[in-house]
Coordinates of C-alpha atoms (C1' of nucleotides) and ligand atoms in Angstrom, one line a residue:
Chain A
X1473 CA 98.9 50.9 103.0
X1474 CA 101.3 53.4 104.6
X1475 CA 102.7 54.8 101.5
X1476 CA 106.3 56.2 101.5
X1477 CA 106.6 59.9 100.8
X1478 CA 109.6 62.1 100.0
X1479 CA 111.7 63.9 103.5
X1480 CA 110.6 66.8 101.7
X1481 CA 106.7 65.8 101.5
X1482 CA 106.7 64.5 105.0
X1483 CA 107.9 68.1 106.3
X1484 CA 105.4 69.9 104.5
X1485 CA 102.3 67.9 105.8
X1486 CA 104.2 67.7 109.1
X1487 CA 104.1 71.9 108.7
X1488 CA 100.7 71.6 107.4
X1489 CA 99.6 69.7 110.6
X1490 CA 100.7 72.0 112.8
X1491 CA 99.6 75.2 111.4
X1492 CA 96.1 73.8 111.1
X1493 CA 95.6 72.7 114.8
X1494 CA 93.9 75.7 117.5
X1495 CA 90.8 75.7 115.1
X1496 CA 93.0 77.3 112.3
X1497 CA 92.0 74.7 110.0
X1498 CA 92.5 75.8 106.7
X1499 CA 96.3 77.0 106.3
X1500 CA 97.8 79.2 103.8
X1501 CA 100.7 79.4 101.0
X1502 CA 102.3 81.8 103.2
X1503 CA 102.2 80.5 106.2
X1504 CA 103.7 77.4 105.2
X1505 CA 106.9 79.3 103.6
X1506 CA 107.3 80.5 106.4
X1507 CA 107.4 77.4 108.6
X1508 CA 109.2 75.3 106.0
X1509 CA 111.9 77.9 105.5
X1510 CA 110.9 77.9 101.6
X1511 CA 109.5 80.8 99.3
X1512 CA 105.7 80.4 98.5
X1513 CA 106.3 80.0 94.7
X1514 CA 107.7 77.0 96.0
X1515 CA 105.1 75.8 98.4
X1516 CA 102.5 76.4 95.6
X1517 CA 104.4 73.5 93.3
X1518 CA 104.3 71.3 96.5
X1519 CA 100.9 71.9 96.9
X1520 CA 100.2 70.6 93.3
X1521 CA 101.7 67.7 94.1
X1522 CA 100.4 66.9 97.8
X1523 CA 97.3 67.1 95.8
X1524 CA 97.7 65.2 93.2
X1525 CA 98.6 62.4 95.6
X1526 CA 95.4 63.2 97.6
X1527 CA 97.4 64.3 100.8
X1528 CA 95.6 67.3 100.8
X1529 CA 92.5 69.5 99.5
X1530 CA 93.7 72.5 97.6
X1531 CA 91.7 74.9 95.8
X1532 CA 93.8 77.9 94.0
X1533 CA 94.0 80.7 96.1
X1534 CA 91.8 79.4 98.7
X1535 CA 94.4 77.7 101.0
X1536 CA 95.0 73.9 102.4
X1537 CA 93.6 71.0 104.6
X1538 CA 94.9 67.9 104.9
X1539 CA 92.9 65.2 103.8
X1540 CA 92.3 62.0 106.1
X1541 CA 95.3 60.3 104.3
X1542 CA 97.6 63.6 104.8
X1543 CA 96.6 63.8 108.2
X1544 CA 97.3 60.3 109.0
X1545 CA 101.0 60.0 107.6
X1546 CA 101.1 63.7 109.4
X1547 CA 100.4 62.2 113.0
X1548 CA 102.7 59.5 112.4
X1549 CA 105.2 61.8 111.9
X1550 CA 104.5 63.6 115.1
X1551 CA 104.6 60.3 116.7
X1552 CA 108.3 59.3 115.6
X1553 CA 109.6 62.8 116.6
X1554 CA 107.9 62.8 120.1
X1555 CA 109.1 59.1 120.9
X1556 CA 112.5 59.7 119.4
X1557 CA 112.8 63.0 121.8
X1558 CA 111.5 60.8 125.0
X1559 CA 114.6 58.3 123.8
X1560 CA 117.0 61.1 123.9
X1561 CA 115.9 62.1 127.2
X1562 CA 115.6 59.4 128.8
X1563 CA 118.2 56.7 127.7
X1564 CA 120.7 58.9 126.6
X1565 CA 120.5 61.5 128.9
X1566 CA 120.4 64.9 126.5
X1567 CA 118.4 67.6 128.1
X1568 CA 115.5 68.7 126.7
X1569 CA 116.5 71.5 125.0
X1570 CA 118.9 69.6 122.6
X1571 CA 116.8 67.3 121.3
X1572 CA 114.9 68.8 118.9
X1573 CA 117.1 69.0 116.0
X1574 CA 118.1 65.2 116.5
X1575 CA 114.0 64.5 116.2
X1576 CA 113.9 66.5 112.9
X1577 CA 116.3 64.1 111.5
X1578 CA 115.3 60.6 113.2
X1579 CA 111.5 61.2 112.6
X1580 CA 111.9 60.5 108.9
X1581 CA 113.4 56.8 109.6
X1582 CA 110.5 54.5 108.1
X1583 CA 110.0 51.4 109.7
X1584 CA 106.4 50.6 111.7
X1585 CA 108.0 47.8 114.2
X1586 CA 110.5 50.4 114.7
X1587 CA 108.8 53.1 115.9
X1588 CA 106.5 50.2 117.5
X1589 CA 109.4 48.6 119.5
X1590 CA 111.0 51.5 120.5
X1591 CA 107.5 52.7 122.3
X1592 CA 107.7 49.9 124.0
X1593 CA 111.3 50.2 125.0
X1594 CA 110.4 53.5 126.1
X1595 CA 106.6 52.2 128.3
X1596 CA 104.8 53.7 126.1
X1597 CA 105.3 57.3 127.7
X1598 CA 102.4 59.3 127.2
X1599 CA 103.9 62.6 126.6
X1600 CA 107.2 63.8 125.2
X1601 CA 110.2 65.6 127.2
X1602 CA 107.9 69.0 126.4
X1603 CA 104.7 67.7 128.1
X1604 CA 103.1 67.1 124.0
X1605 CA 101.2 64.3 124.0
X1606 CA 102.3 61.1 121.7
X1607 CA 100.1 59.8 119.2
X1608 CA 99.6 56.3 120.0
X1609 CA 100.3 53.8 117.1
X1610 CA 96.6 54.2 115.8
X1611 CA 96.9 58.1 115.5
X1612 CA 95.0 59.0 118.3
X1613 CA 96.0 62.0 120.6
X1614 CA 95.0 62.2 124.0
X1615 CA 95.8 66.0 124.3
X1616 CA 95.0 66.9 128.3
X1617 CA 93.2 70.6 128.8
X1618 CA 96.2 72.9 129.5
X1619 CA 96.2 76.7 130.0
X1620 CA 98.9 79.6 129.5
X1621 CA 99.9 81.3 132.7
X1622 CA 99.5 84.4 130.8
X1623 CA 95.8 83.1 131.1
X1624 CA 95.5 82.2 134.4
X1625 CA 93.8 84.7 136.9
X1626 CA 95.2 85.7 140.8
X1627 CA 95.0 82.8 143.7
X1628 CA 94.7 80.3 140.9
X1629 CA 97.2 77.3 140.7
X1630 CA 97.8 74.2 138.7
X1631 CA 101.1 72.1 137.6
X1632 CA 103.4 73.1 134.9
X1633 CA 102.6 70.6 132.1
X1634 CA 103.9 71.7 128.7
X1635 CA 105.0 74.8 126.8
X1636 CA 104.6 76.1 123.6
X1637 CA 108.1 77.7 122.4
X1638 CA 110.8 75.1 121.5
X1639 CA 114.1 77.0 121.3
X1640 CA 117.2 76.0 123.2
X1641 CA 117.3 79.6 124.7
X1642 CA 113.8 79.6 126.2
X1643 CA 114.1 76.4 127.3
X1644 CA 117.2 76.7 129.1
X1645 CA 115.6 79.8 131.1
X1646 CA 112.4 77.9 132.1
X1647 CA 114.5 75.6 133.3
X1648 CA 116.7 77.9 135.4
X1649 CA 114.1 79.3 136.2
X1650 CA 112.5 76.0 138.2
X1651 CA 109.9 75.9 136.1
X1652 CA 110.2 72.5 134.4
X1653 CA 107.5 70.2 134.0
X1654 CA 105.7 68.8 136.7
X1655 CA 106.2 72.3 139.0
X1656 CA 103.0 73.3 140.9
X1657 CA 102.5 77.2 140.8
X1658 CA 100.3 79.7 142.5
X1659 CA 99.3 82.7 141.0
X1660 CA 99.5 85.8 143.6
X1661 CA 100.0 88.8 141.5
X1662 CA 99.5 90.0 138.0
X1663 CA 101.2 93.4 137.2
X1664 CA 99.4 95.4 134.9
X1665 CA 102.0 97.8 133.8
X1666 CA 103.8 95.4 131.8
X1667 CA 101.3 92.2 132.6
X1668 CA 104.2 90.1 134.3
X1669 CA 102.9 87.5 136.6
X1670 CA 104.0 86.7 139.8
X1671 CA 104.0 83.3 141.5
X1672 CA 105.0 80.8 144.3
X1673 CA 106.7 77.6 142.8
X1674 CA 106.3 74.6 144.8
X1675 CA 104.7 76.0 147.3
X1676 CA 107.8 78.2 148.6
X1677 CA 109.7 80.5 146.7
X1678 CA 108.6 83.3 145.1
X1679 CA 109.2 84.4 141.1
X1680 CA 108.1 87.1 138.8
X1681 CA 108.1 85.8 135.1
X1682 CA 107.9 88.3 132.3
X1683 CA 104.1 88.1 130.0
X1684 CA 106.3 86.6 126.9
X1685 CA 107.8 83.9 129.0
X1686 CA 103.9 83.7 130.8
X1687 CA 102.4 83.2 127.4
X1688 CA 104.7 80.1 126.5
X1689 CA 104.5 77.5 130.0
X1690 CA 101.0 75.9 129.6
X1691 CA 99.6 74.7 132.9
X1692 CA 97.2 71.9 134.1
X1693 CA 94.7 73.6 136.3
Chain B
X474 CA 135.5 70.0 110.8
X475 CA 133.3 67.1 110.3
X476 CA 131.6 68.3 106.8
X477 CA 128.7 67.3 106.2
X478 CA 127.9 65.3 102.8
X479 CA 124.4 64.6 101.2
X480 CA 122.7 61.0 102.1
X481 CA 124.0 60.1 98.3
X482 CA 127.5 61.0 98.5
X483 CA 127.6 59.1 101.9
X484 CA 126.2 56.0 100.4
X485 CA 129.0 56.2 97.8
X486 CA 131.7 57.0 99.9
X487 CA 130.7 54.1 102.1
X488 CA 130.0 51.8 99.2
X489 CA 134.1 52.8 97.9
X490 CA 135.0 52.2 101.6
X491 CA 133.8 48.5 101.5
X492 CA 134.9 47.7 97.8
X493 CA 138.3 48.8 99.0
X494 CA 139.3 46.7 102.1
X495 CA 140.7 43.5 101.6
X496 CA 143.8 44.7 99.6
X497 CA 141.6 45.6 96.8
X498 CA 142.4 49.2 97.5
X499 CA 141.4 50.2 93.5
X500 CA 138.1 50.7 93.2
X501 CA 136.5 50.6 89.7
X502 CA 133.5 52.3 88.8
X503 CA 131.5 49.2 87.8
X504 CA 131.6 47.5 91.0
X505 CA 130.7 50.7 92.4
X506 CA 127.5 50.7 90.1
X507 CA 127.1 47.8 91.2
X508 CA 127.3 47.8 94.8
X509 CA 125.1 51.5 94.5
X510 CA 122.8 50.1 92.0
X511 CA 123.3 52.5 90.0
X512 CA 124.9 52.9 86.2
X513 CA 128.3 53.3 85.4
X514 CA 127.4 56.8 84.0
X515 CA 126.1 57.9 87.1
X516 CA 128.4 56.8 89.0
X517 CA 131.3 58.8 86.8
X518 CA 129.2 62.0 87.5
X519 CA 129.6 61.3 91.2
X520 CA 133.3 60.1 91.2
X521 CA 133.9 64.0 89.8
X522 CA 132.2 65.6 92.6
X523 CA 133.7 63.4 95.1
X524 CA 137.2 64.3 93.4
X525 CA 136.0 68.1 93.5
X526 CA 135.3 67.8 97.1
X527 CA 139.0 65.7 98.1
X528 CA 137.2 62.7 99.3
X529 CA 138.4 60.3 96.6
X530 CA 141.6 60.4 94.5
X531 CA 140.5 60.0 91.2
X532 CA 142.0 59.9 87.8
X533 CA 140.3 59.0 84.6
X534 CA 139.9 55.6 83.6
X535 CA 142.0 54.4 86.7
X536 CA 139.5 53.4 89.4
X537 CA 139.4 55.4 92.8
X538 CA 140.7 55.4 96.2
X539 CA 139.4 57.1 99.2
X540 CA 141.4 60.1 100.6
X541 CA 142.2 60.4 104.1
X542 CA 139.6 63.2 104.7
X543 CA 137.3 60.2 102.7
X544 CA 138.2 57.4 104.4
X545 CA 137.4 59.5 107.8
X546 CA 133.8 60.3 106.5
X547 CA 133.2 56.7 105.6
X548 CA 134.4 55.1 108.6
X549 CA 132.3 57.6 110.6
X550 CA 129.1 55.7 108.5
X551 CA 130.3 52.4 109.1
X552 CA 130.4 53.0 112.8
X553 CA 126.8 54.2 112.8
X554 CA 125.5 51.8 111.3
X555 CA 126.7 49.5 114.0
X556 CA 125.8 51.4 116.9
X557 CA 122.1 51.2 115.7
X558 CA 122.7 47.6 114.8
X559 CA 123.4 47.0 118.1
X560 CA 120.8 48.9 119.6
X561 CA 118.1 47.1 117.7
X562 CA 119.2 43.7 118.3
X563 CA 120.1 44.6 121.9
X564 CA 117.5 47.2 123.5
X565 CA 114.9 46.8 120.9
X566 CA 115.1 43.3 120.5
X567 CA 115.1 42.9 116.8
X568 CA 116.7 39.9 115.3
X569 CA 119.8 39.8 113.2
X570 CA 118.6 39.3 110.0
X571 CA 116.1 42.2 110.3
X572 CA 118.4 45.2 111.3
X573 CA 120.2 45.8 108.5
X574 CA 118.2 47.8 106.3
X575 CA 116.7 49.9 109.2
X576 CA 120.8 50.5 110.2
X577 CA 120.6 52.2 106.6
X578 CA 118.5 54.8 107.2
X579 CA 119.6 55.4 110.9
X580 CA 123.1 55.9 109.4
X581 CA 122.9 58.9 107.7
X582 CA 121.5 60.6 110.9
X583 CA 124.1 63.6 111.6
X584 CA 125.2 64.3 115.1
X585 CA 128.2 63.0 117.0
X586 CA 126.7 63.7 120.5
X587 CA 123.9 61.4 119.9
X588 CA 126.0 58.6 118.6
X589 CA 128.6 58.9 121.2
X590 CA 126.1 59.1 123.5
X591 CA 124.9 55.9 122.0
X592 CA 127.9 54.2 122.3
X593 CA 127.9 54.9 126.1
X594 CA 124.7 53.3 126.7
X595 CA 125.6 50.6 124.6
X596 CA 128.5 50.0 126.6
X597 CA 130.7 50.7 123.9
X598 CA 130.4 47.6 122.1
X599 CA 133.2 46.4 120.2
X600 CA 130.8 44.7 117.2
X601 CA 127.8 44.4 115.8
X602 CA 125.3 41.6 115.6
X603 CA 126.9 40.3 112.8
X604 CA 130.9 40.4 114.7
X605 CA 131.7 42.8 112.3
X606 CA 133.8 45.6 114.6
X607 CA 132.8 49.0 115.6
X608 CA 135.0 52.1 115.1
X609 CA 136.2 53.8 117.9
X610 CA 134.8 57.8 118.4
X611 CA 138.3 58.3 116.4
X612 CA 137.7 55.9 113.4
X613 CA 140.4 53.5 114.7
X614 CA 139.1 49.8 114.0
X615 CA 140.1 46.6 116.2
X616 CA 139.6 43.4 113.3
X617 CA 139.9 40.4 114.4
X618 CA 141.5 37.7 112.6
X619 CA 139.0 35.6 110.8
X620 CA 138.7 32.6 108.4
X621 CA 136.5 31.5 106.4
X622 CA 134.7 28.1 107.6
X623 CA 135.7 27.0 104.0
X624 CA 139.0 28.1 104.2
X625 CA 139.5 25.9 107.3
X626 CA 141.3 22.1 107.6
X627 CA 140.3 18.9 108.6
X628 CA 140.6 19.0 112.6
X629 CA 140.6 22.5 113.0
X630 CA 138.5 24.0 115.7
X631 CA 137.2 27.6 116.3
X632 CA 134.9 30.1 117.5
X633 CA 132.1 31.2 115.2
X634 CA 132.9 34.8 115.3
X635 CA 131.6 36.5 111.9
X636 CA 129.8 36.3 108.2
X637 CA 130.5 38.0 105.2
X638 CA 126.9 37.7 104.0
X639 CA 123.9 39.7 105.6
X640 CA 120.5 38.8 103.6
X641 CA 117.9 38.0 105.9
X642 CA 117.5 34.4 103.9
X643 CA 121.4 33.5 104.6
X644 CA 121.1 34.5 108.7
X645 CA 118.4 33.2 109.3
X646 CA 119.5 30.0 107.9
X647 CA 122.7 30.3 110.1
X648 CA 120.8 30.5 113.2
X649 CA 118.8 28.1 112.1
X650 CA 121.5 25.8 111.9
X651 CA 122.7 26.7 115.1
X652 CA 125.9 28.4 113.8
X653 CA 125.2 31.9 115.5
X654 CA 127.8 34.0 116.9
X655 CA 129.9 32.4 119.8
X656 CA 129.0 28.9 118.8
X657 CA 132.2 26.7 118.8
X658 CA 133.0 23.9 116.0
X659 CA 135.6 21.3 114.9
X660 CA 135.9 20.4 111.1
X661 CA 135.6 16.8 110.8
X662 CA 135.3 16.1 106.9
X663 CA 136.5 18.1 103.8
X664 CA 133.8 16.0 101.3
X665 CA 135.8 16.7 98.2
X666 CA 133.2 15.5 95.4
X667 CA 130.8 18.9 96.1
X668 CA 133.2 21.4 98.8
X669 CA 130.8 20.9 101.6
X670 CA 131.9 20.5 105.3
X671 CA 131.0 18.0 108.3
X672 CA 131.5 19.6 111.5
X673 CA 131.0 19.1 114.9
X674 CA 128.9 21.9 116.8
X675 CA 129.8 22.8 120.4
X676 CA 131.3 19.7 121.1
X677 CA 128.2 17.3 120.2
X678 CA 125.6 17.4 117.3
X679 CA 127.0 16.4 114.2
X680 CA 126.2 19.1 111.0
X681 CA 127.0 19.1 107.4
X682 CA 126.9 21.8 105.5
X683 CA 127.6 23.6 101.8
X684 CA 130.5 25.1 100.4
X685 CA 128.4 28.2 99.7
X686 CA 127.3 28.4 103.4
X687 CA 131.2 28.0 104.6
X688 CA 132.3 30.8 103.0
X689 CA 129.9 32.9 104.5
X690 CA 130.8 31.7 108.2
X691 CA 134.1 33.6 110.0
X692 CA 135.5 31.5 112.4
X693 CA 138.1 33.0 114.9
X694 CA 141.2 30.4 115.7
Chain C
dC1174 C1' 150.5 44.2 66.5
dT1175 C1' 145.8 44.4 64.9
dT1176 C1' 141.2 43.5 66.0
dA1177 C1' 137.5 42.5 69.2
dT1178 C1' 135.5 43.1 73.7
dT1179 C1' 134.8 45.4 77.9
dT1180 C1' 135.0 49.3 80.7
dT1181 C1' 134.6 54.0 81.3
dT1182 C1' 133.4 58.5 80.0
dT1183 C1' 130.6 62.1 77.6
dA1184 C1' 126.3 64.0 75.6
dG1185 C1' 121.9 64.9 76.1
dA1186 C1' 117.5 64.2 78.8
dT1187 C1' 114.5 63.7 82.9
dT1188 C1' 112.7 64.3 87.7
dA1189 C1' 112.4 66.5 92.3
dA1190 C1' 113.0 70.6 94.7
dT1191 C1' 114.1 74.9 94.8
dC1192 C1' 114.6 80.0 93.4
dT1193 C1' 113.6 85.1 91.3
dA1194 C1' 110.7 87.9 88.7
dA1195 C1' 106.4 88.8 86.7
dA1196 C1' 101.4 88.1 86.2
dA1197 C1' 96.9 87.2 88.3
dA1198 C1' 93.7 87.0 92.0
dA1199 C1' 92.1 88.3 96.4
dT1200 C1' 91.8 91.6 100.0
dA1201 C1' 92.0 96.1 102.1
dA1202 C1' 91.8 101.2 101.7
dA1203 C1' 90.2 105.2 100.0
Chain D
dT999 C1' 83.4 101.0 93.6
dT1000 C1' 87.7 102.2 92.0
dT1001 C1' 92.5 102.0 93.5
dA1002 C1' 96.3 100.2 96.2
dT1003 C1' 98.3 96.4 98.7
dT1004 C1' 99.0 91.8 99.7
dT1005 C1' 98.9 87.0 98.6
dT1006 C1' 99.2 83.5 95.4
dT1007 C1' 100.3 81.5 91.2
dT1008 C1' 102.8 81.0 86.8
dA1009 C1' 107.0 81.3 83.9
dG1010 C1' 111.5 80.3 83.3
dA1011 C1' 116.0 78.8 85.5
dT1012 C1' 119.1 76.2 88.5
dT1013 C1' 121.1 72.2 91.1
dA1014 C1' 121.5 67.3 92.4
dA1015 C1' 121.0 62.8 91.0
dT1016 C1' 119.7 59.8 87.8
dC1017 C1' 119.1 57.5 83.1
dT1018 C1' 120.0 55.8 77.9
dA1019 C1' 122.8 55.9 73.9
dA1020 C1' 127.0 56.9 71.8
dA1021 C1' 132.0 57.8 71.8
dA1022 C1' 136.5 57.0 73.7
dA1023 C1' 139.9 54.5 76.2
dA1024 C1' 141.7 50.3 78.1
dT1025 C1' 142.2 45.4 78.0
dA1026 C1' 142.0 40.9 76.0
dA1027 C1' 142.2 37.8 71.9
dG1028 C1' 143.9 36.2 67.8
Ligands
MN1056 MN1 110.5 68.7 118.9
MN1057 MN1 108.8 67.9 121.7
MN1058 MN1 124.3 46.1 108.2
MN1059 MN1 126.2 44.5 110.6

DNA sequence: CTTATTTTTTAGATTAATCTAAAAAATAAA
DNA sequence: TTTATTTTTTAGATTAATCTAAAAAATAAG
């Protein structure tokens, strides 16, 4: 079991996992270029050969799922990356918009009682420094029901639990904002000329947050 | 600064690095092969690119040494892979004889904040499980003076401080044995007829053992 | 100082991953 | 339902790293 596959094969079905979750299931050439920084003449020779190794179902011209395999070695990946980015955090103190790079590298190390050990090093945290969940060493996700605040309606409140957007910049400003995770908010006004959202954090101050920056903090209700 | 090489050219590099200390500072392109497991013909290929790039000093048919600019890059390797040695034995609580090849992978990882930060929480260990010493952040290296167990004379006592082997089968015999890191002995018998060794460890129980197995085992004086 | 052996380099191929440009298929518009 | 546009695939090349077999240089033996 638990084949080894190329750095190269392991990002694509790591891109392939992600583009195909939200009900999106099957996922095209396209869409893959453009998450693995590649041109699709070159995702269609990958393809070929992700099926060939019966990582994925691909019919020609009719787009990609991962196969039960794929999706496995997929999750696994997730897995590293999360626990490797709840490491930085938390033992070696980088915040948690620098970490994502480092993860990109470290979740390609293959060794099962590492990635076993370090969970428990870390007690077994359930979610990473960006509120997603960690796969736990069988594959299974226990993804919690969150909402976007772009979604949420007036006088409604709930506790900042994830967000969707990655990039050093936003998450230096959700941060500055007070926003982190674990912040409780109260909706008290959406503005319908440009659809900002206005809210109390913590039950005290007040802050107005722009739709775009609404759209990517996800919120338990 | 800090250029960053491909996982092969590292593993050369750090492969020249190693051939090279001792006073061996020419390195052939055999013992590379060797050490890479690799051919001779491949290895030739990479010697010119590594001479293209000013990391080795390399002339045709006379072996290579490591440039300054070379020597940097390699040290840099050599102190990653004892960080993470450390932090598997020491946070993760892997044994000695099973970090090494994990220390491969996790070597090639590219950041200097993450492995500076590593060394902080480390506690800026000055070797690795095996003694061997780690680099400072500015590739500055504090050896100790060691000797072979084989190389030492009838009534001579010391530290256990090192090896110069690292296969899982030859640690594990070593701590088996009780000759781990730290552990002090007296040579009591040089037994000409075969080269093996009687010794006494930490000042009671009585040991013998082979002329192969001293000359794995670094004692400090 | 020749000849034989060993070491190293070159020549020519192969494999993985990528690209550009052109062809083919699918989808959208008219 | 033709025509136009977009998406996807193929064709043909390129680059990095590797290999085997053969040639060239260095070293060792006689
Ligand atoms: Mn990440
Ligand atoms: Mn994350
Ligand atoms: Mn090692
Ligand atoms: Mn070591």
């Amino acid at each position: 079991m638990s084949n080894t596959h190329s750095f190269t094969e392991e990002n694509y079905l790591k891109a392939i996992y992600h583009l195909s979750t939200g009900n999106n299931s099957v996922v095209s050439t396209n869409q893959i270029a453009e998450m693995t920084n590649t041109k699709a003449a070159s995702v269609t020779d990958m393809l070929k050969k992700l099926a060939e190794k019966n990582l994925i179902n691909y019919i020609k011209y009719q787009g990609v799922t991962l196969t039960d395999t794929g999706k496995n070695a997929a999750v696994n990946i997730v897995r590293k990356h999360r626990l490797w980015e709840v490491f930085l955090v938390e033992k070696l103190g980088f915040k948690w918009d620098e970490v994502h790079d480092i993860a990109e590298e470290l979740e390609h190390i293959n060794s099962e009682s590492l990635i076993n050990r370090l969970d428990d090093f870390l007690g077994n945290p359930a979610a990473d420094p960006h509120g997603d969940p960690i796969p736990d060493r069988s594959g299974t996700i226990h993804q919690k029901k969150l909402v976007r605040i772009s979604d949420m309606y007036q006088d409604q409140s709930g506790m900042i639990s994830g967000v969707s957007e990655y990039s050093s910049i936003f998450l230096k400003l959700v941060e500055k904002m007070g926003l982190t995770l674990g912040t409780k908010i109260l909706i008290t006004e959406l503005i319908e000329f440009d659809g900002s959202i206005t809210l109390i954090v913590n039950g005290n101050s007040d802050r107005t947050i722009s739709r775009e920056v609404a759209k990517n903090i996800l919120v338990m209700l």
